[in-house]
XYZ file of C-alpha atoms in Angstrom:
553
model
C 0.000 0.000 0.000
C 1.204 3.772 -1.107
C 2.112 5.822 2.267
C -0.561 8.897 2.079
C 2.354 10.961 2.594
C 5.753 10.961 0.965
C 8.426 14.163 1.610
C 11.434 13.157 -0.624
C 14.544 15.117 -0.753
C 13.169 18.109 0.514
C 15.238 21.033 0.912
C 14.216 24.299 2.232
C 16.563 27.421 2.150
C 15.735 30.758 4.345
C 16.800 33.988 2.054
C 18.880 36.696 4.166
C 19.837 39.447 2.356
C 21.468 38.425 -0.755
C 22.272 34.826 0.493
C 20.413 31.685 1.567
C 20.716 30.149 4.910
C 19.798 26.210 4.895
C 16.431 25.513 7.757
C 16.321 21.704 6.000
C 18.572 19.372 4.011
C 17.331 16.385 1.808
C 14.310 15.328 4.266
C 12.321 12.294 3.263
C 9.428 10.792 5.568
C 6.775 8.344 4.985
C 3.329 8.795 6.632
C 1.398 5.621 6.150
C -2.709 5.652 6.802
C -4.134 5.389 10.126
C -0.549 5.659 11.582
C 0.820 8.028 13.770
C 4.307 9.598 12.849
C 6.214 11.499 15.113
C 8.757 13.908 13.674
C 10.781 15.044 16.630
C 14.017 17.490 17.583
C 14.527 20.363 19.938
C 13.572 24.038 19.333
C 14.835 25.325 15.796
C 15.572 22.226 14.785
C 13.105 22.523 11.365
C 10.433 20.222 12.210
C 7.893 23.196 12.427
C 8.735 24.926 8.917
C 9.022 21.293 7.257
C 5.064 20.725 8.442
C 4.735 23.998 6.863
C 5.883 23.291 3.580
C 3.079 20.290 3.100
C 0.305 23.090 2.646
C 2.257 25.677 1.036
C 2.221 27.991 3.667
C 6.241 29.083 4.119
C 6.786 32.992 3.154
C 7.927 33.657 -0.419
C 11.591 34.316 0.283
C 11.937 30.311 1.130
C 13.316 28.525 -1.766
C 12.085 25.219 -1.928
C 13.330 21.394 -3.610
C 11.884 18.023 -3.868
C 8.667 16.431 -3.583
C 5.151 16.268 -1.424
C 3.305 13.527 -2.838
C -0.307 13.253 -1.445
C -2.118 9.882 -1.865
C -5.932 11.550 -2.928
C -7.939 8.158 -3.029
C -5.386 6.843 -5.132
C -4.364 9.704 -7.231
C -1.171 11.029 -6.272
C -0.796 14.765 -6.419
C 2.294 16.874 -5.553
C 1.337 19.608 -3.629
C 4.409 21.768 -4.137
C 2.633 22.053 -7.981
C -0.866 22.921 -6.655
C -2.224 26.408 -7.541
C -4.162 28.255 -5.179
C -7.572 26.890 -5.423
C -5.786 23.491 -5.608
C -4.320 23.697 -2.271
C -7.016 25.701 -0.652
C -9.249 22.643 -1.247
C -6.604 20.191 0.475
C -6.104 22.332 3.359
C -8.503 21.765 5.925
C -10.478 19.247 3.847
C -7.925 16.432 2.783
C -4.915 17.757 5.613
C -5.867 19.333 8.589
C -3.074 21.430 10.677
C -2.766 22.595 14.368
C -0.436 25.346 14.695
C 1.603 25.728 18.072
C 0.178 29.685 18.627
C -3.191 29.349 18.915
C -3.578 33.141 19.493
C -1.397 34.230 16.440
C -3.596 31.409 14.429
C -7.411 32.940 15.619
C -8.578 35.638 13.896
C -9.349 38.498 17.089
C -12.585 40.041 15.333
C -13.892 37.078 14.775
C -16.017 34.650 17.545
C -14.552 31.262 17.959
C -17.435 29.418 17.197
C -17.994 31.668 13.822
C -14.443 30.940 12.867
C -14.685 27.327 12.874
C -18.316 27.482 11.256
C -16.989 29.132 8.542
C -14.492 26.224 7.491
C -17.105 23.854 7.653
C -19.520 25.589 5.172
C -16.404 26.309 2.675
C -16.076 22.596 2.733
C -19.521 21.440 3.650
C -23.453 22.513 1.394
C -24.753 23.274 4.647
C -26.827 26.088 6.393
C -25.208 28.284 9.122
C -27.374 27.300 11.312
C -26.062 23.138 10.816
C -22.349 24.294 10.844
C -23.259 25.809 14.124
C -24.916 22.655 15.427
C -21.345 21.086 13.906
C -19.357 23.318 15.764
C -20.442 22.939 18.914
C -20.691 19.262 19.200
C -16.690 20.191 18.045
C -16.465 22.060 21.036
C -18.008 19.510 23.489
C -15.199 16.384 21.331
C -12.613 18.593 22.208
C -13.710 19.035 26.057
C -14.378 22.892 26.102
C -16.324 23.928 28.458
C -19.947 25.700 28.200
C -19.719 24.725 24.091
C -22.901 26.928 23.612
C -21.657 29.809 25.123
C -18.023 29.779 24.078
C -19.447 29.579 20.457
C -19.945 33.617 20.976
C -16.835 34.365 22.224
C -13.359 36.043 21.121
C -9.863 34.254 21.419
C -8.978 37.348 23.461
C -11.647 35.888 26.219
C -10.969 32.221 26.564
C -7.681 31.043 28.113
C -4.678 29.686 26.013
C -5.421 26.096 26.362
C -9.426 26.170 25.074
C -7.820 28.354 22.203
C -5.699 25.674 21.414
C -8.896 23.110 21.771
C -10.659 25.712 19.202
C -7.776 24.720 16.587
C -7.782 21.396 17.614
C -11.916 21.156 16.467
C -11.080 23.604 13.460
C -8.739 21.488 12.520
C -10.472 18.191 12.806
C -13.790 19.374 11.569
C -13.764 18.163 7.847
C -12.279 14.933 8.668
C -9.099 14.769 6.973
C -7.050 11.954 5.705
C -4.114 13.226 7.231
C -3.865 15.869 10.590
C -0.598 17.763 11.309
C -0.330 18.717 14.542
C 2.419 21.317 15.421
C 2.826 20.901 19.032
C -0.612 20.532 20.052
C -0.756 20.020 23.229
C 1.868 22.630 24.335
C -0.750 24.876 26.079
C -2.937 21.879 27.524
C -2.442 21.058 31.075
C -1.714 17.272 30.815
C -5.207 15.749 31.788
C -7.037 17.859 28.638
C -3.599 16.276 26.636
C -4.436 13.336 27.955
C -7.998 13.571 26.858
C -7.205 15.325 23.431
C -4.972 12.230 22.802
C -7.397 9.520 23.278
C -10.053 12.230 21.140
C -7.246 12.355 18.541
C -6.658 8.123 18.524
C -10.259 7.673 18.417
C -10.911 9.402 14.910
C -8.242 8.038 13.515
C -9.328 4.872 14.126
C -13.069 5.841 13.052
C -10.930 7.720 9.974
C -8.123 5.936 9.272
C -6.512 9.124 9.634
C -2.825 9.723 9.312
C -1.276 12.049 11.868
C 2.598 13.920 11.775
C 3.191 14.948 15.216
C 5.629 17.882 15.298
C 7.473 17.412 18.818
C 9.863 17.894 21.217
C 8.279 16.194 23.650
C 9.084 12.424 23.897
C 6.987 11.355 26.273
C 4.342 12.688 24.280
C 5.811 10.073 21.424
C 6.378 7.603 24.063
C 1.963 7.177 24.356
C 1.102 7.796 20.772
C 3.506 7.474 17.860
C 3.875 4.429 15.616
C 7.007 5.692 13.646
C 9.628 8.396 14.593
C 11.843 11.017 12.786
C 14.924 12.377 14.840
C 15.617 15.966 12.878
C 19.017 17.433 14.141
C 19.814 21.042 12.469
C 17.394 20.174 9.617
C 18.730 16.510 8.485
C 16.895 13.470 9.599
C 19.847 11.640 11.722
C 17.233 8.518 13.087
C 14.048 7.035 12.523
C 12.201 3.407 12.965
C 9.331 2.585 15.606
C 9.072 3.991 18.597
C 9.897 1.383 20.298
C 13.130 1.447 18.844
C 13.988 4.841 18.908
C 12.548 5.091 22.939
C 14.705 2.056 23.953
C 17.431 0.254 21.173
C 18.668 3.401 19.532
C 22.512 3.693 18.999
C 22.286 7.495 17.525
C 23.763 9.804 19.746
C 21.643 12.690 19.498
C 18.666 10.667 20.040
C 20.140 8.958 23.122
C 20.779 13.028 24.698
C 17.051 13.615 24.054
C 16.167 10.823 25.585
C 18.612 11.375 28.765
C 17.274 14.684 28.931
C 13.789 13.538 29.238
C 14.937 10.676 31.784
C 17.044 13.997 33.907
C 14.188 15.992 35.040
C 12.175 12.670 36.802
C 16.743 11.898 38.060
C 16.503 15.348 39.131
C 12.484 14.883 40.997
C 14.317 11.715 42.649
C 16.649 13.235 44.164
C 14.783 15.796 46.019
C 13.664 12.438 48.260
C 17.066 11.819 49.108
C 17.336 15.675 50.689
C 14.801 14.621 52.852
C 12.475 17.331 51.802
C 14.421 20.312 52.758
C 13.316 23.673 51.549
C 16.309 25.693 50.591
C 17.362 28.119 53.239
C 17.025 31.295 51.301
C 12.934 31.112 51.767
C 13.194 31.122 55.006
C 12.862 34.717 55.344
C 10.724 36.855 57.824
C 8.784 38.982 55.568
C 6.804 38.151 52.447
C 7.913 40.119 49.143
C 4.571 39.531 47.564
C 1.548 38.703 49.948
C -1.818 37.982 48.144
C -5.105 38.243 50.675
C -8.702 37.134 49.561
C -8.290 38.009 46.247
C -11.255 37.649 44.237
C -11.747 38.481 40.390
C -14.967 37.715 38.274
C -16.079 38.187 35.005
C -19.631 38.877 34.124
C -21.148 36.627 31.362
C -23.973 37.998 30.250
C -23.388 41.697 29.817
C -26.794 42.342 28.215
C -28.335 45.969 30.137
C -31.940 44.335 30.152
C -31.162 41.220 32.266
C -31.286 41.493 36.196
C -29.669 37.974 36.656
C -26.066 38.044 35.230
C -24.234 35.314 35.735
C -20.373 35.262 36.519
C -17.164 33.534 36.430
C -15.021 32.980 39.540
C -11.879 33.260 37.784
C -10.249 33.564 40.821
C -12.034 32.674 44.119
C -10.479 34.012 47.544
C -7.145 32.996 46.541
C -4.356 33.833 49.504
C -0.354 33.157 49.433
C 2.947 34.567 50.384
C 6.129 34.605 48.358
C 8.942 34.887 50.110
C 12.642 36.856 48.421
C 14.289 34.624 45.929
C 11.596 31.655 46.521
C 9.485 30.419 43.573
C 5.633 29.302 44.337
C 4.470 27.139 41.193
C 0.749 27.247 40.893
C -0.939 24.410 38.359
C -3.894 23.624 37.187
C -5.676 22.643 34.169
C -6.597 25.650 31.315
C -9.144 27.747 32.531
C -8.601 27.357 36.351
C -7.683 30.686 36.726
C -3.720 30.422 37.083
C -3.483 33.004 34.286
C -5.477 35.520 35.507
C -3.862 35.347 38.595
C -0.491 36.110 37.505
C -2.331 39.288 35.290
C -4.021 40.540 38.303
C -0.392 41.057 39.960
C 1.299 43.127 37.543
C -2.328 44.747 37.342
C -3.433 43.949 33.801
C -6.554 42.540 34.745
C -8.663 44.260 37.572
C -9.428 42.475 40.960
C -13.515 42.126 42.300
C -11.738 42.420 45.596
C -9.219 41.583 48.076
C -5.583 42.915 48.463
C -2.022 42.464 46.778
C 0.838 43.828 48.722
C 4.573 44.455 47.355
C 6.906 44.657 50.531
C 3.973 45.325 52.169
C 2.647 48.015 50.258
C -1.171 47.672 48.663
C -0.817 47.907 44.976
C -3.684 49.146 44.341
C -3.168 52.193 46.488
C 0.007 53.268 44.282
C -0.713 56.479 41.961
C -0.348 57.110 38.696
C 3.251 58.488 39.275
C 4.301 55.319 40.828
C 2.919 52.693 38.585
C 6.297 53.222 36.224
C 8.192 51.615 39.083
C 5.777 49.028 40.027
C 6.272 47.958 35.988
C 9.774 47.497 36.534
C 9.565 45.517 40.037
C 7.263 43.010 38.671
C 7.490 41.450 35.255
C 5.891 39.042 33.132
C 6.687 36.314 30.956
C 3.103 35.709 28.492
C 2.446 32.084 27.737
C 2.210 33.425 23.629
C 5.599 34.631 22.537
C 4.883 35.770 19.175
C 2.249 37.749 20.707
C 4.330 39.561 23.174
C 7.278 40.708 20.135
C 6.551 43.615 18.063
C 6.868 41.939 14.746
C 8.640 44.590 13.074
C 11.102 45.450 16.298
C 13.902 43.693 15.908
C 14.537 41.465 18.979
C 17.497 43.685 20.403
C 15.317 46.612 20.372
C 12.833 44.802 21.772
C 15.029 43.767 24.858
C 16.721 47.204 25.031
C 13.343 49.361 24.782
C 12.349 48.171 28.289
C 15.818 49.307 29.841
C 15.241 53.032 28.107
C 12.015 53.369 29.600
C 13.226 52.546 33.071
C 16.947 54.227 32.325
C 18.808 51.414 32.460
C 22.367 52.152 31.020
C 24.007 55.241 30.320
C 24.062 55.065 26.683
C 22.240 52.238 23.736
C 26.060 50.757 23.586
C 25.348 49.875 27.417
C 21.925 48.628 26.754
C 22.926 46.692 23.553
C 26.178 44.947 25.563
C 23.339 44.131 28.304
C 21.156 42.760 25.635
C 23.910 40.668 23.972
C 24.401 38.998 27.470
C 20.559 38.124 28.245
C 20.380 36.520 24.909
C 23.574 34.160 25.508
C 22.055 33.384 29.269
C 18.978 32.364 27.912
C 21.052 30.286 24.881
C 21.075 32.657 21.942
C 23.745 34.268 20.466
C 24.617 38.155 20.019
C 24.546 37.873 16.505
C 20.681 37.419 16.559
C 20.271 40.779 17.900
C 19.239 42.422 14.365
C 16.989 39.373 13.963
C 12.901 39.743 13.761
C 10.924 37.492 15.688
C 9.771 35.410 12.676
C 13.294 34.403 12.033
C 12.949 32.203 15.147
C 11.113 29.247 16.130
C 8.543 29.068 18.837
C 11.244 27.551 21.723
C 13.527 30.661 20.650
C 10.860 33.423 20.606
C 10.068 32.319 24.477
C 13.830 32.541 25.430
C 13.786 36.067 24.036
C 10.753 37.197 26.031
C 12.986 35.961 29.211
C 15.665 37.954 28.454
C 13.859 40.941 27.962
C 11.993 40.684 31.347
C 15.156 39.896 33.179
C 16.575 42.684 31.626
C 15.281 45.620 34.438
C 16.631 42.858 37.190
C 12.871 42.728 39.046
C 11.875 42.081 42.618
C 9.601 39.320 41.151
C 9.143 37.467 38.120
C 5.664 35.902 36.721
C 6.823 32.878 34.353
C 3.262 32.225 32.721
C 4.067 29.161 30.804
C 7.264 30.179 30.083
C 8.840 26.895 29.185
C 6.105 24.491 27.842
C 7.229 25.298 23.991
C 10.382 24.232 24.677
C 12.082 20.595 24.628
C 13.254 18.732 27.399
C 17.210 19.814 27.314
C 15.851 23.573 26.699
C 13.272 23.391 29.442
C 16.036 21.893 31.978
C 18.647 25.118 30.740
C 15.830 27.772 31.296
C 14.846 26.679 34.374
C 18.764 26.060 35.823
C 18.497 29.681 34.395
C 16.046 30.981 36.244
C 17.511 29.473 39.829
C 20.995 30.840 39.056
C 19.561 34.487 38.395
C 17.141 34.243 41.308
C 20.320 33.065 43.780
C 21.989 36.007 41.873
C 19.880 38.714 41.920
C 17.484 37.617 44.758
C 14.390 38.118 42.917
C 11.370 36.019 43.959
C 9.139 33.969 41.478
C 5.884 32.455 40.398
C 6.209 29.785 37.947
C 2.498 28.984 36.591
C 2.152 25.920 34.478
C -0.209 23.289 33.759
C 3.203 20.879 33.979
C 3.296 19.610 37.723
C 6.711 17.710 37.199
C 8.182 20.852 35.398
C 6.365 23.035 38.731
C 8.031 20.633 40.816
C 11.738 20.891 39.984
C 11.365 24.605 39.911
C 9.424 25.722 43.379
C 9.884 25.340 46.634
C 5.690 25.696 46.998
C 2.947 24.666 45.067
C -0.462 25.831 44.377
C -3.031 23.777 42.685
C -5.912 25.271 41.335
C -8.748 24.266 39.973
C -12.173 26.197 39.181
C -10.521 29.891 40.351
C -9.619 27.811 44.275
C -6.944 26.538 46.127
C -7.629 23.208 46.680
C -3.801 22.003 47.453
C -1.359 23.633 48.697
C 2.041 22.645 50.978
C 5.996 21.725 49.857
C 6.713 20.984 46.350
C 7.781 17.780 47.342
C 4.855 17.041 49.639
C 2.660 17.779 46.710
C 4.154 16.202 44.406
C 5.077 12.524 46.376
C 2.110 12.861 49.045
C -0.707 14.822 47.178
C -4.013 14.835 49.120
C -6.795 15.630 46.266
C -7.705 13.415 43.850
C -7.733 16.021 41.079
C -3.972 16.707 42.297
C -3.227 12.410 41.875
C -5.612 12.792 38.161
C -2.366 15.542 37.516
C 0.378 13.317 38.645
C -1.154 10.504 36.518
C -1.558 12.461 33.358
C 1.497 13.143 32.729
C 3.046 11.879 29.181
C 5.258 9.212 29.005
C 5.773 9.075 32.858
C 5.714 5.183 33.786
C 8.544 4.713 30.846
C 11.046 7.423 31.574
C 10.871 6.958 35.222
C 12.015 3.532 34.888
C 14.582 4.236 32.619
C 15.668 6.437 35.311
């Protein structure tokens, strides 16, 4: 039997100037029907721009060799030779496609609901009204919650992981032979990835649908894939099943990922053998941050003729203390209210009520005059990197325009040498500086928006997500980043993720939320090894790939 898939030779070269810089070199992959193929490698590796190429959709300065055969019900077509209309009608219909940025992916004016309605009636002779119908029953597949209601809203009002869940049931909605999925789960706490998983297995099996998993994570592969592609710097260096490549490969590179993967559970292991000490620098008399009954809801129905509006406890009399140069990791599943948490605190979303102190001073009591130094104590690190970079900023303006706000530096040779540095902390190089943000992939953009928040040295530091684009040898350098510069410059921490091994090697305390509450709360390593809710053990559980690489451990 044909693959439906075959990617032969394929070359892809970036243009820079007057010269061409290589992203892939002579890639060929098979995707057979109803299989699962996993193309894996670490952040810039050019997994992402080689899914790209399938459906046409890299910018016209890429120059592009080989072939993309499709198998059509028997008729193979190149798709590289496909005119507009041509491809239009195989994207979305015959290949579906989850991009990793669901917010750079939505269209903002748009509902959710509207936007996925609208692919089904350029596919489907059917009324609005049945590609609403369509749509929601999408919505309920893909687990989001209120399906009715959501149907009328913006991306702008829905958390990062249901906007993800909206491109999941975009892309899904047609039924396609084969779905790419570019890192689909990246935003999904890992009982929805759990959930969207199984979804995802179960039409393919009602389908026969192919699926290309774009990657980094391996223990992602480790539940679902059926063949794997290693990609190092744009060549494929390994590929066979995955139970090969997860246990009797003799490639090098693939044996690092793979020890990567295995070091953060090492790493969880060895906390045990400390006997659960906290480190010493939390223990500390006074609280840098100190959050008391705070309470924000949203109104749902905002219609002036209704007496009974209903409302959403985003967050729900939530109370902690973080302590100078300790990190508090607070997890929870999209939509629990982790997010707008960590906006309430550097005061881009408004509290209902209840208090937020810095060294012991109310926020919300500072004036006008003193909110430009209340932006540089506290920063933020947004869960959608391309979102948070000017696209037409270079990325060393974009570091060093925070640090001439504040007046950090005496000069823009100061604040470019400061610059440089942040980006080699965080793994980049100087030369990148005069780079835009769509020169880099989604792992890199994320390392940039650390530097440039680290760059006004704050008091405390929101990570919202920070690290869940990036693979497991990136994830471990960020976050040994992020303890050396907060034993460095004694800044304090909260590390919100829907990751609780990933929360666990970073903080010393733990939140878990659910529904807007606190329902857990104590040690990181008493939540992690001794948790006392079930929806904390449902967590613990859920995570990919755990039972393998902790006994390869």
């Amino acid at each position: 039997m044909l693959p439906l898939l075959q990617i032969k030779n394929l070359s892809i070269e970036l243009k820079e100037g007057d010269n061409y810089l290589q992203i892939v070199k002579d890639l060929s992959i098979d995707i057979s029907i109803g299989k699962t193929t996993a193309l894996v490698g670490e952040s810039g590796s050019g997994k992402s721009i080689t899914a790209l190429s399938i459906l046409q959709l890299l910018s016209k300065n890429t120059h592009i060799t080989g072939n993309i055969l499709f198998n059509n019900n028997e008729e193979i077509v190149e798709l590289g030779r496909l005119t507009d209309n041509e491809i239009n009608y195989i994207r979305g219909n015959k290949i579906g496609m989850i991009f990793q940025e669901p917010m750079s992916s939505l269209n903002p004016i748009f509902t959710c609901g509207i936007q996925v309605a609208d692919v089904i009636r350029r596919h489907k002779k059917i009324t609005k009204k049945e590609a609403k119908k369509e749509t929601i029953k999408l919505f309920t597949d893909v687990e989001l919650p209120n399906p009715t209601t959501l149907f009328d809203k913006y991306p702008h009002q829905i958390s990062g992981g249901q906007k993800q869940r909206v491109m999941i049931a975009m892309a899904i909605c047609c039924k396609p032979s084969l779905l790419i999925a570019d890192e689909p789960t990246t935003a999904l706490d890992v009982i929805v990835q759990y959930n969207i998983m199984q979804l995802l297995k179960k039409l393919q099996l009602q389908n026969s649908m192919a699926i290309l998993m774009i990657t980094h994570d391996l223990g992602l592969v480790a539940d679902i894939a059926d063949e794997v592609y290693i990609i190092q710097k744009g060549t494929i260096i390994d590929k066979g099943s995955a139970q090969k490549i997860l246990t009797a490969s003799s490639i090098n590179y693939t044996q690092t990922l793979l020890e990567d993967q295995i070091k953060l559970n090492t790493i969880i292991k060895k906390t045990v053998s400390q006997d659960n000490q906290l480190p010493t620098s939390t223990i500390i008399q006074q609280p840098v941050l100190s959050v008391k009954n705070l309470n924000v809801f949203f109104p749902i129905n905002n219609s002036i003729f209704s007496k009974n509006k209903e409302i959403i406890k985003a967050v729900d009399n939530v109370s902690f203390e973080l302590m100078q140069k300790q990190t508090i990791g607070i997890v929870g599943e999209s939509g629990c209210g982790k997010t707008t948490l960590g906006r309430t605190i550097v005061q881009l979303a408004k509290p209902t009520s209840g208090n937020i102190l810095l060294n012991g001073k109310d926020l919300f009591d500072f004036k006008k005059a003193e909110i430009k130094s209340l932006r540089k104590k506290i920063q933020i690190v947004f869960q959608d990197p391309y979102g948070s970079l000017h696209p037409r900023l270079p990325i060393g303006e974009a570091i060093m325009e925070p640090m001439k706000v504040h007046s950090i530096g005496n000069n823009n040779n100061e604040r470019k040498e400061r610059a440089a540095l942040l980006l080699q902390q965080v793994g980049l190089k100087e030369a990148h500086l005069n780079r835009y943000p769509h020169q880099f992939s989604g792992g890199q953009r994320q390392r940039i928006c650390i530097a440039r928040a680290l760059a006004l040295n704050p008091a405390v530091m929101i990570f919202d997500e920070s690290v869940s684009a990036l693979d497991s040898s990136t994830q471990i350098q960020i976050l040994s980043l992020i303890n050396d510069l907060k034993s460095t410059y004694n800044f304090a921490s909260i590390f919100i993720s829907h990751h609780l091994s990933i929360v666990h090697y970073i903080s010393d305390r733990i939140l878990v939320m659910k529904n807007g509450k606190i329902i857990e709360a104590g040690s990181s390593d008493d939540v992690f090894f001794l948790p006392s809710h079930d929806y904390t053990k449902q967590l613990l559980h859920a995570i990919p790939g755990k039972t393998l690489f902790t006994s390869m451990a």
